[in-house]
Coordinates of C-alpha atoms and ligand atoms in Angstrom, one line a residue:
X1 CA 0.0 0.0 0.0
X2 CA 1.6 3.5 -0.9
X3 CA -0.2 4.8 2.4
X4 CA 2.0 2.6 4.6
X5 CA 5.0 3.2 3.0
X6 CA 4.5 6.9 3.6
X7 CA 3.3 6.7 7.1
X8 CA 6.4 4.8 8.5
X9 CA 9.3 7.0 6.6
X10 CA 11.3 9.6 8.1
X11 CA 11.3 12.5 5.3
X12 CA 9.0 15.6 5.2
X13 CA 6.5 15.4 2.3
X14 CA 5.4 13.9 -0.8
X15 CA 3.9 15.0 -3.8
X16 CA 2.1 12.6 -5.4
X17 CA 0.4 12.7 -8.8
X18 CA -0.7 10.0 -11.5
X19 CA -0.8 11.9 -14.9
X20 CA -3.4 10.6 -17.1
X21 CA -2.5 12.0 -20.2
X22 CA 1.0 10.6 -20.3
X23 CA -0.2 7.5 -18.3
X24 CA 2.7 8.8 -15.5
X25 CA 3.1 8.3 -11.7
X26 CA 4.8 10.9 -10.6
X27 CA 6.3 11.2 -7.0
X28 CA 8.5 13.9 -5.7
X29 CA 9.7 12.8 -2.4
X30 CA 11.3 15.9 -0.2
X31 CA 13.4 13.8 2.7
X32 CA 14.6 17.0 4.2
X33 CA 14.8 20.6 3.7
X34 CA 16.7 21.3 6.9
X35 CA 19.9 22.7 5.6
X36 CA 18.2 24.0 2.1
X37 CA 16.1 23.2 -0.3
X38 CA 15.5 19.4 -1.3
X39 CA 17.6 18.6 -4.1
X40 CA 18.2 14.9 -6.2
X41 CA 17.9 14.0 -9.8
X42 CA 14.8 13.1 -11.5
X43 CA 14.6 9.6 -12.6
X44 CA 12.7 7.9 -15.2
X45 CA 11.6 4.4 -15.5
X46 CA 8.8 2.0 -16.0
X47 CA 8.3 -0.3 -12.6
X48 CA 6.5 -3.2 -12.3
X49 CA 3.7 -0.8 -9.9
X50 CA 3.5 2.4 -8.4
X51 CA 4.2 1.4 -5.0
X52 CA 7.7 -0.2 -6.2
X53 CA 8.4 3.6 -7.7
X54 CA 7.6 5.5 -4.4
X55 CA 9.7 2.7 -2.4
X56 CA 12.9 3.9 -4.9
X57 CA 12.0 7.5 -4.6
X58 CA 11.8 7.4 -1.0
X59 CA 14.8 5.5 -0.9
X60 CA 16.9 7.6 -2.8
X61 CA 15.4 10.9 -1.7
X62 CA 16.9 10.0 2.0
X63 CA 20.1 9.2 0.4
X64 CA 20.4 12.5 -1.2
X65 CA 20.0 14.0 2.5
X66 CA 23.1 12.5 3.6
X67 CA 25.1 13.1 0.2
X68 CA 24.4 16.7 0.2
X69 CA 25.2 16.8 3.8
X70 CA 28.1 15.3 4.5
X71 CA 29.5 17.5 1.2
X72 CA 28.8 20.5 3.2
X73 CA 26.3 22.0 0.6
X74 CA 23.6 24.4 2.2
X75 CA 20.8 21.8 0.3
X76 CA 18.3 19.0 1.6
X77 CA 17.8 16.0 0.2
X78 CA 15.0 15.0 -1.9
X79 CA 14.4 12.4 -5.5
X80 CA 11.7 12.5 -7.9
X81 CA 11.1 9.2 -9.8
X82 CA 8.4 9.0 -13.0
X83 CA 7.4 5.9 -13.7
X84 CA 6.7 6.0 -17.1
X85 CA 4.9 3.0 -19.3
X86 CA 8.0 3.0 -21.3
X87 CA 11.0 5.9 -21.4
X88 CA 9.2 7.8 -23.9
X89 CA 10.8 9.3 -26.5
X90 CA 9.7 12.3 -28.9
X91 CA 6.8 14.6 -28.6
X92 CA 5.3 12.6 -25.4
X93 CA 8.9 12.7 -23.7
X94 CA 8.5 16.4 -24.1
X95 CA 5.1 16.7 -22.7
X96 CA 5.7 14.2 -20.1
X97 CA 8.7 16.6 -18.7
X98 CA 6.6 19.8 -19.4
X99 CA 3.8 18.1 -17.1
X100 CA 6.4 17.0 -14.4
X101 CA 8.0 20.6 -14.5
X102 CA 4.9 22.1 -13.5
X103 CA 4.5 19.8 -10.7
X104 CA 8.0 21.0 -9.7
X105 CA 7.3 24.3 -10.0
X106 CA 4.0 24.1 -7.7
X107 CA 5.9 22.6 -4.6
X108 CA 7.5 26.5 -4.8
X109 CA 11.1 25.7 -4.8
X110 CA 11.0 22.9 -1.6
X111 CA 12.4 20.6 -3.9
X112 CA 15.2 21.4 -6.8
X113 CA 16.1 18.9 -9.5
X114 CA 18.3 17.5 -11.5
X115 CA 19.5 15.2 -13.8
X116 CA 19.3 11.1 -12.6
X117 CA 18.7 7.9 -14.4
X118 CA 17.0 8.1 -17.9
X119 CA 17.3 12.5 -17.7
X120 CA 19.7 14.3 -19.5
X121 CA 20.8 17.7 -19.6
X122 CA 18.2 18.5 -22.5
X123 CA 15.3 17.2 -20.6
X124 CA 16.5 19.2 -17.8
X125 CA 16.1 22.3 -20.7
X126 CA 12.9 21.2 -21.1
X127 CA 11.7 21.2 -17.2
X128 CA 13.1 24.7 -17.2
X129 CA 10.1 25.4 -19.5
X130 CA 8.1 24.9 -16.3
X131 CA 10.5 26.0 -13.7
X132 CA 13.3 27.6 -12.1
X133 CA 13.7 24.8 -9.7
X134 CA 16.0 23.2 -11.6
X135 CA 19.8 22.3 -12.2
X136 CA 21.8 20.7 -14.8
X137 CA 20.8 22.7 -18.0
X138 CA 22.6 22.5 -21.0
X139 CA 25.2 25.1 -21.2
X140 CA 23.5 26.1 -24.2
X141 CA 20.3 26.0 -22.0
X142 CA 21.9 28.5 -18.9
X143 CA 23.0 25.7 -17.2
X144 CA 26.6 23.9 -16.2
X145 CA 26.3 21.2 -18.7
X146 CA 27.4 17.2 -17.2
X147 CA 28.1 16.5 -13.9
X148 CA 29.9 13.1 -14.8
X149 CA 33.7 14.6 -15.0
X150 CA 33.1 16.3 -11.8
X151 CA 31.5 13.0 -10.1
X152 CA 34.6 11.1 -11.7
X153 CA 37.1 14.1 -10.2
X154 CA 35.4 13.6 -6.5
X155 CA 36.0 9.4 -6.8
X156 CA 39.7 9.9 -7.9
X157 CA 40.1 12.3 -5.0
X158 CA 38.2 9.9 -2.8
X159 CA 40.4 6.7 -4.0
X160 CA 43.7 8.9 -3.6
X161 CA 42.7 9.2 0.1
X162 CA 41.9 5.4 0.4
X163 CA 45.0 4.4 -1.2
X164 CA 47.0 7.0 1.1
X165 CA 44.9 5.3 4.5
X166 CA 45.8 1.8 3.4
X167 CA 49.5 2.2 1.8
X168 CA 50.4 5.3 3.7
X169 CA 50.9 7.1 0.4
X170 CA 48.8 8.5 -2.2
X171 CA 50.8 7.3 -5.1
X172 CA 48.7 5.6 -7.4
X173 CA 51.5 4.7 -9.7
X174 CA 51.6 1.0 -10.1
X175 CA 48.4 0.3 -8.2
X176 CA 46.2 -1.6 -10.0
X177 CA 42.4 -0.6 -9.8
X178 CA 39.6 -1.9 -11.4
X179 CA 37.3 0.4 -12.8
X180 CA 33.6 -1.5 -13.5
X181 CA 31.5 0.3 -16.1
X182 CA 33.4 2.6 -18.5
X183 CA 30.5 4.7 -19.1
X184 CA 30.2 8.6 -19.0
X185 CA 31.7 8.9 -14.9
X186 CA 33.7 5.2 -15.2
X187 CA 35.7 6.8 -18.5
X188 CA 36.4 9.6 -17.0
X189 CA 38.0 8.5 -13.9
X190 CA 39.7 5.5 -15.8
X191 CA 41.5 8.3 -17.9
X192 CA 42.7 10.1 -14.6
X193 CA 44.0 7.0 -13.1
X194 CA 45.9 5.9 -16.4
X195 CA 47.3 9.7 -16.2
X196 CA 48.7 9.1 -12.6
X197 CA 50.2 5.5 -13.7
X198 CA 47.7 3.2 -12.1
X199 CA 47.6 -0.1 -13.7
X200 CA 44.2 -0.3 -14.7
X201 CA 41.7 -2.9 -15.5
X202 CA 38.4 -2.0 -16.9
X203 CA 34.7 -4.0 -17.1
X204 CA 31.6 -3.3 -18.7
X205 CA 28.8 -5.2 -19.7
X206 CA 29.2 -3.2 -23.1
X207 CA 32.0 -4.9 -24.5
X208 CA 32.9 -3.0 -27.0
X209 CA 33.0 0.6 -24.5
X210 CA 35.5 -1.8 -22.4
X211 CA 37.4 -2.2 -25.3
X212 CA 38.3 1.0 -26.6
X213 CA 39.0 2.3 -23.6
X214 CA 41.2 -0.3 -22.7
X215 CA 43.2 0.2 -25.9
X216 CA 43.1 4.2 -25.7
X217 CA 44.4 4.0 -22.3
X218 CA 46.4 0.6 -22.0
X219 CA 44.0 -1.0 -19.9
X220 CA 43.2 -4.8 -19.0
X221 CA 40.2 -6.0 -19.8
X222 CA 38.1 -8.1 -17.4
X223 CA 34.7 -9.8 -18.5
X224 CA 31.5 -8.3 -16.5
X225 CA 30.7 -11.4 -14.3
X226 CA 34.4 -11.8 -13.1
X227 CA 35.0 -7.7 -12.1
X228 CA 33.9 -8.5 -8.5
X229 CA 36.8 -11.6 -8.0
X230 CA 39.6 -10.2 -9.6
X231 CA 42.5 -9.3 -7.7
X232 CA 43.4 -5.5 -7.7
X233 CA 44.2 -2.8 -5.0
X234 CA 40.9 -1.1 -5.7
X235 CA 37.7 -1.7 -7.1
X236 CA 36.3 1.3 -8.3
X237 CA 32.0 0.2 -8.9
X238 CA 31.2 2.9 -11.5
X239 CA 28.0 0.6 -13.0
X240 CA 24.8 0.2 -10.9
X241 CA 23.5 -0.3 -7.1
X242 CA 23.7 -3.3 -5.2
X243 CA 27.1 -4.6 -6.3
X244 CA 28.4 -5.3 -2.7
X245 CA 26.5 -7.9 -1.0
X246 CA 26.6 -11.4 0.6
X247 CA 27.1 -13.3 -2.1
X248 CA 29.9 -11.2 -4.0
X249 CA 31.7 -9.3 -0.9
X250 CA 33.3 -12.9 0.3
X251 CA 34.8 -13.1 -3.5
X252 CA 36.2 -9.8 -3.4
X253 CA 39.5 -10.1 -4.2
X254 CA 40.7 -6.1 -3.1
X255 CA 42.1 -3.6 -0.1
X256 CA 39.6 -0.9 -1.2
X257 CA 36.1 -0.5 -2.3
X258 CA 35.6 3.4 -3.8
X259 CA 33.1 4.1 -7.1
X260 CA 31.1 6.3 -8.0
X261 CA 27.5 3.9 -8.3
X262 CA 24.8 4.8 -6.0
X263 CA 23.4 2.4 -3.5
X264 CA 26.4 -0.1 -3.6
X265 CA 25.7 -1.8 -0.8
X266 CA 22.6 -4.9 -1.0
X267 CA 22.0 -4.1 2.4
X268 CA 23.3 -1.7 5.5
X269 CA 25.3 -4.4 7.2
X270 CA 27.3 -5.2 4.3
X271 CA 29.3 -2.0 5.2
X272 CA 30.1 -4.3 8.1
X273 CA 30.8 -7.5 6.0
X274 CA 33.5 -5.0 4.2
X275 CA 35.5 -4.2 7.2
X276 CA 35.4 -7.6 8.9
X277 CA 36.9 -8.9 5.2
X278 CA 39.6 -6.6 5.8
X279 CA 37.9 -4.0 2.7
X280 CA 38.1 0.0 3.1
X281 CA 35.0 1.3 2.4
X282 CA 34.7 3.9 0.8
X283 CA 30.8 5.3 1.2
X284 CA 29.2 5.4 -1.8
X285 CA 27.5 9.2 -0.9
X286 CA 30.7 10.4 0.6
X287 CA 32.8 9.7 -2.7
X288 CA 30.4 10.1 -5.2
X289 CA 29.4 13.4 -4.3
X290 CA 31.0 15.4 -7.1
X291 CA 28.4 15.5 -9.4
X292 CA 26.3 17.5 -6.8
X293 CA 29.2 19.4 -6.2
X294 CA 29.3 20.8 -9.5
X295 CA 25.6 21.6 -10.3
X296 CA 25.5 23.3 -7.1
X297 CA 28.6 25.5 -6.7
X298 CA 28.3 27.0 -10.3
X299 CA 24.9 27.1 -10.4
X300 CA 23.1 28.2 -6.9
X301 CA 26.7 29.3 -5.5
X302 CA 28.1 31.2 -8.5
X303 CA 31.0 30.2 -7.8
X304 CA 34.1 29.5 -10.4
X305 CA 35.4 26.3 -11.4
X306 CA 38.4 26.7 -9.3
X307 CA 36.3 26.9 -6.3
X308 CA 34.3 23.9 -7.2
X309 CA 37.8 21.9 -8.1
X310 CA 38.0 23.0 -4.5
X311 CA 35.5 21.8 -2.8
X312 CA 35.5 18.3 -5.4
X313 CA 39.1 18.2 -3.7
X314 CA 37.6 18.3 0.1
X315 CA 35.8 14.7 -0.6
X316 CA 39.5 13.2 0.3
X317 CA 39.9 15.2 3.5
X318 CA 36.0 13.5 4.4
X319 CA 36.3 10.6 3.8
X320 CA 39.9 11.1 5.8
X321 CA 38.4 11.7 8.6
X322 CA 35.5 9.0 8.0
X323 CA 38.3 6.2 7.5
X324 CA 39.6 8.2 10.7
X325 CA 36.3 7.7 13.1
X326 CA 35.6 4.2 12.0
X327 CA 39.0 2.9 13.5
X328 CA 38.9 4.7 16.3
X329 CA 35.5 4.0 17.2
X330 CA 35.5 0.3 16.0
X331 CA 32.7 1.4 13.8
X332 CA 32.1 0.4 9.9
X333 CA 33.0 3.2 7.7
X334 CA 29.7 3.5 6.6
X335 CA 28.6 3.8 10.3
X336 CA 31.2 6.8 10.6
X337 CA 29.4 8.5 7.6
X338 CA 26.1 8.4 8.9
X339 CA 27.5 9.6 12.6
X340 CA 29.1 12.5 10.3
X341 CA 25.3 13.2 8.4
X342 CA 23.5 13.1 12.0
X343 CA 26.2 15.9 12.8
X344 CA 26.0 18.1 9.9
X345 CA 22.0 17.7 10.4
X346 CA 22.1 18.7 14.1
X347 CA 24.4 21.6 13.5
X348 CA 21.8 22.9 11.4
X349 CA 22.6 25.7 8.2
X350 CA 25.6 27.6 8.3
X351 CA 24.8 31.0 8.8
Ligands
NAI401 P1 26.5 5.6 -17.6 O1 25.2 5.0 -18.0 O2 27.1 6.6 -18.5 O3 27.6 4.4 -17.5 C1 27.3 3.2 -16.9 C2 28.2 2.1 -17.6 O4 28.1 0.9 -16.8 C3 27.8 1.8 -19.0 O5 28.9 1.8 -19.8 C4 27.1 0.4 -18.9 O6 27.3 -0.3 -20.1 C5 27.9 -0.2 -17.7 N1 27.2 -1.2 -17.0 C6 25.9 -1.4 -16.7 N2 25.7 -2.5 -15.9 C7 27.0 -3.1 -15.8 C8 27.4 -4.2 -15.1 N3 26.6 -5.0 -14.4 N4 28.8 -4.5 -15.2 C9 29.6 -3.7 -15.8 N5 29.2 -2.6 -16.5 C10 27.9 -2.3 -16.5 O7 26.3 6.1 -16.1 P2 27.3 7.2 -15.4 O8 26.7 8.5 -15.5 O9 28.7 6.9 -15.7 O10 27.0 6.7 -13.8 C11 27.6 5.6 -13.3 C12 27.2 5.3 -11.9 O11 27.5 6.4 -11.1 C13 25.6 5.1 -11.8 O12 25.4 4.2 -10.8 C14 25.2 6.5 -11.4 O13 23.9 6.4 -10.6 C15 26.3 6.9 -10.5 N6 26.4 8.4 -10.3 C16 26.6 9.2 -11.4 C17 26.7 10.5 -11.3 C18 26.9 11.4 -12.5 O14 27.3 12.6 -12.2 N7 26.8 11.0 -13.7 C19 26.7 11.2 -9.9 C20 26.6 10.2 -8.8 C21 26.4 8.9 -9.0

C-alpha cells in the first residue's frame, strides 16, 4: 500500500500525482529541507507498480539527505522518480517533462532537480520550460552542462585518500584498480588513473566501450561477471547499485572499495561485512558526491570552477576523517558516515 510506505518514513512530504494523459506516476519525495532546499535527480523508468516507484524515490530521496550533507552543501535532500509505461521518446517525452515541470514548480522551490537515471541535460532544458527549480541545464540552456567529469574528479580524489589510509601514500602509480563500467563517470575517472600511472583494468557489460577504452588508455580488460573476483588494490563500482553484497563481498578479491554507483551496498550491514573482510569502504554518498558538487557551486553558488575543483578536492579530506572515526570507534565506515550526516543535520545551516 503506498499509504503505509508513507506513514512509516522519516522525510518531510510527498507530492504525489498520476498523470493521465501521459499515463505517468509521478512522485517527488522531499526527505529534508533542513539545511536548504530538497535537491536529487529526476529519474525515469517504468516499474512493475506504483508502490515499487515510491519505495525507490523514497529510498533515494533519504540518500540525497546524507550526500548533500556530509558535502557541506547548504541543500536538503530530496528524489523525484516517473514511472513511465516505457521511457518515452519524442513529442510525449516532451510533454511528459513539461507536465512534471509544472508539478516542480508548484511545490514552490521545496524541492530542486536535477538530472538522474534516464534524464539528461536536454530534458533538464525542457523542465526549465516549467520551472526555475532546476539544475543541470545544457550550457546552451543557462545551465553547467554534465556533472559526470566532476563525479569522476570527487571518486579519484576519494580513491587517492583510500590508497594514502591503506599504503600510507597517495601514489597511485603501479596500483592496480579496477574500474567496473566505463561509461560517461567510469571513462572519466579511468582516464585520470591511467594519467597518474595506475595499472588499470576495466569491465563493462558493453563490450565493445570496455574495449576501446582499454586500448586508448592501455587497460586490461576483465569480462563483467568476473570484475567483483579479480584481484586488484581497488575496485572502483562505477556501474549500478547493489554490487556489494553477501554473495559477492566474500569473492572480493581487493584492499579498497571506492566508485562512484549509488546504492552499492545490498543491504546496511554489508558496510560491516566489508571491514570484517579486511575491505576500506569507501561510502558510496561520501565519494560520489562530485556530481552535486558541480551543479550546485556554479549554479546556486556562483562560484568559479576553481572553487568547485576546491570543494570536489575536500571529498579526500572527508572521507579522511570518516576512514579516521571508524577505526577509532571500531565502527564500519559507513557507520562513521552516517554519525558525520547526524552531525552536519544537528548543527543545522551555516549562517
Ligand atoms: P552511464 O550510464 O554513462 O555508464 C554506466 C556504464 O556501466 C555503461 O557503460 C554500462 O554499459 C555499464 N554497466 C551497466 N551495468 C553493468 C554491469 N553489471 N557491469 C559492468 N558494466 C555495467 O552512467 P554514469 O553517469 O557513468 O554513472 C555511473 C554510476 O554512477 C551510476 O550508478 C550513477 O547512478 C552513479 N552516479 C553518477 C553521477 C553522475 O554525475 N553521472 C553522480 C553520482 C552517481
Amino acid at each position: 500500500m503506498l499509504e503505509d510506505l508513507l506513514r512509516t518514513w522519516d522525510g518531510e512530504e510527498v507530492a504525489v500525482r498520476f498523470d493521465a494523459p501521459t499515463e505517468t506516476w509521478m512522485f517527488v519525495c522531499v526527505h529534508s529541507t533542513r539545511l536548504g532546499p530538497a535537491t536529487g535527480g529526476t529519474r525515469m523508468r517504468p516499474y512493475a507498480d506504483p508502490h515499487e516507484a515510491l519505495r525507490d524515490g523514497l529510498r533515494l530521496s533519504a540518500a540525497m539527505t546524507s550526500k548533500n550533507a556530509v558535502a557541506g552543501l547548504p541543500l536538503g535532500g530530496g528524489k523525484a522518480v516517473l514511472a513511465v509505461p516505457e521511457v518515452p521518446q519524442g513529442g510525449r517525452r516532451r510533454e511528459t517533462l513539461l507536465r512534471y515541470g509544472g508539478l516542480v514548480d508548484a511545490l514552490g522551490g521545496s524541492y530542486v532537480t536535477a538530472c538522474d537515471m534516464n534524464t539528461s541535460e536536454r530534458d533538464m532544458d525542457i523542465v526549465a520550460e516549467r520551472t526555475g527549480h532546476v539544475l543541470g541545464r545544457t550550457v546552451e540552456g543557462g545551465g553547467s552542462g554534465s556533472s559526470a567529469p566532476s563525479t569522476a574528479m570527487g571518486v579519484f580524489h576519494g580513491i587517492r585518500a583510500a590508497v594514502a589510509h591503506v599504503f600510507g601514500s597517495d601514489d597511485l602509480t603501479g596500483r592496480s584498480v579496477l574500474v567496473q563500467g566505463v561509461g560517461a563517470v567510469g571513462r572519466a575517472l579511468a582516464g585520470s588513473l591511467a594519467e597518474a600511472g595506475a595499472r588499470l583494468v576495466v569491465s563493462d557489460v558493453d563490450g565493445s566501450r570496455a574495449a576501446a577504452a582499454a586500448s586508448e588508455l592501455g587497460a586490461e580488460v576483465v569480462p563483467a561477471d568476473g570484475a567483483t573476483s579479480t584481484p586488484c588494490d581497488v575496485f572502483s563500482p562505477c556501474a549500478t547499485g547493489g554490487v556489494l553484497n553477501a554473495e559477492t563481498i566474500p569473492a572480493l578479491r581487493c584492499r579498497i572499495v571506492a566508485g562512484a554507483a549509488n546504492n552499492q551496498l545490498g543491504a546496511p550491514g554489508d558496510a560491516v561485512a566489508l571491514a570484517e573482510h579486511g575491505i576500506l569502504y569507501a561510502p558510496d554518498y561520501v565519494v560520489n558526491a562530485g556530481g552535486i558538487i558541480h551543479l550546485t557551486s556554479l549554479e546556486l553558488l556562483g562560484e568559479d570552477e576553481g572553487r568547485r575543483d576546491e570543494r570536489i578536492r575536500q571529498i579526500a579530506d572527508t572521507l579522511t576523517e570518516c576512514f579516521r572515526m571508524a577505526e577509532a570507534e571500531g565502527i564500519s565506515t559507513g557507520a562513521a558516515a552516517e554519525r558525520m550526516v547526524a552531525a552536519r543535520l544537528a548543527a543545522g545551516p551555516a549562517a
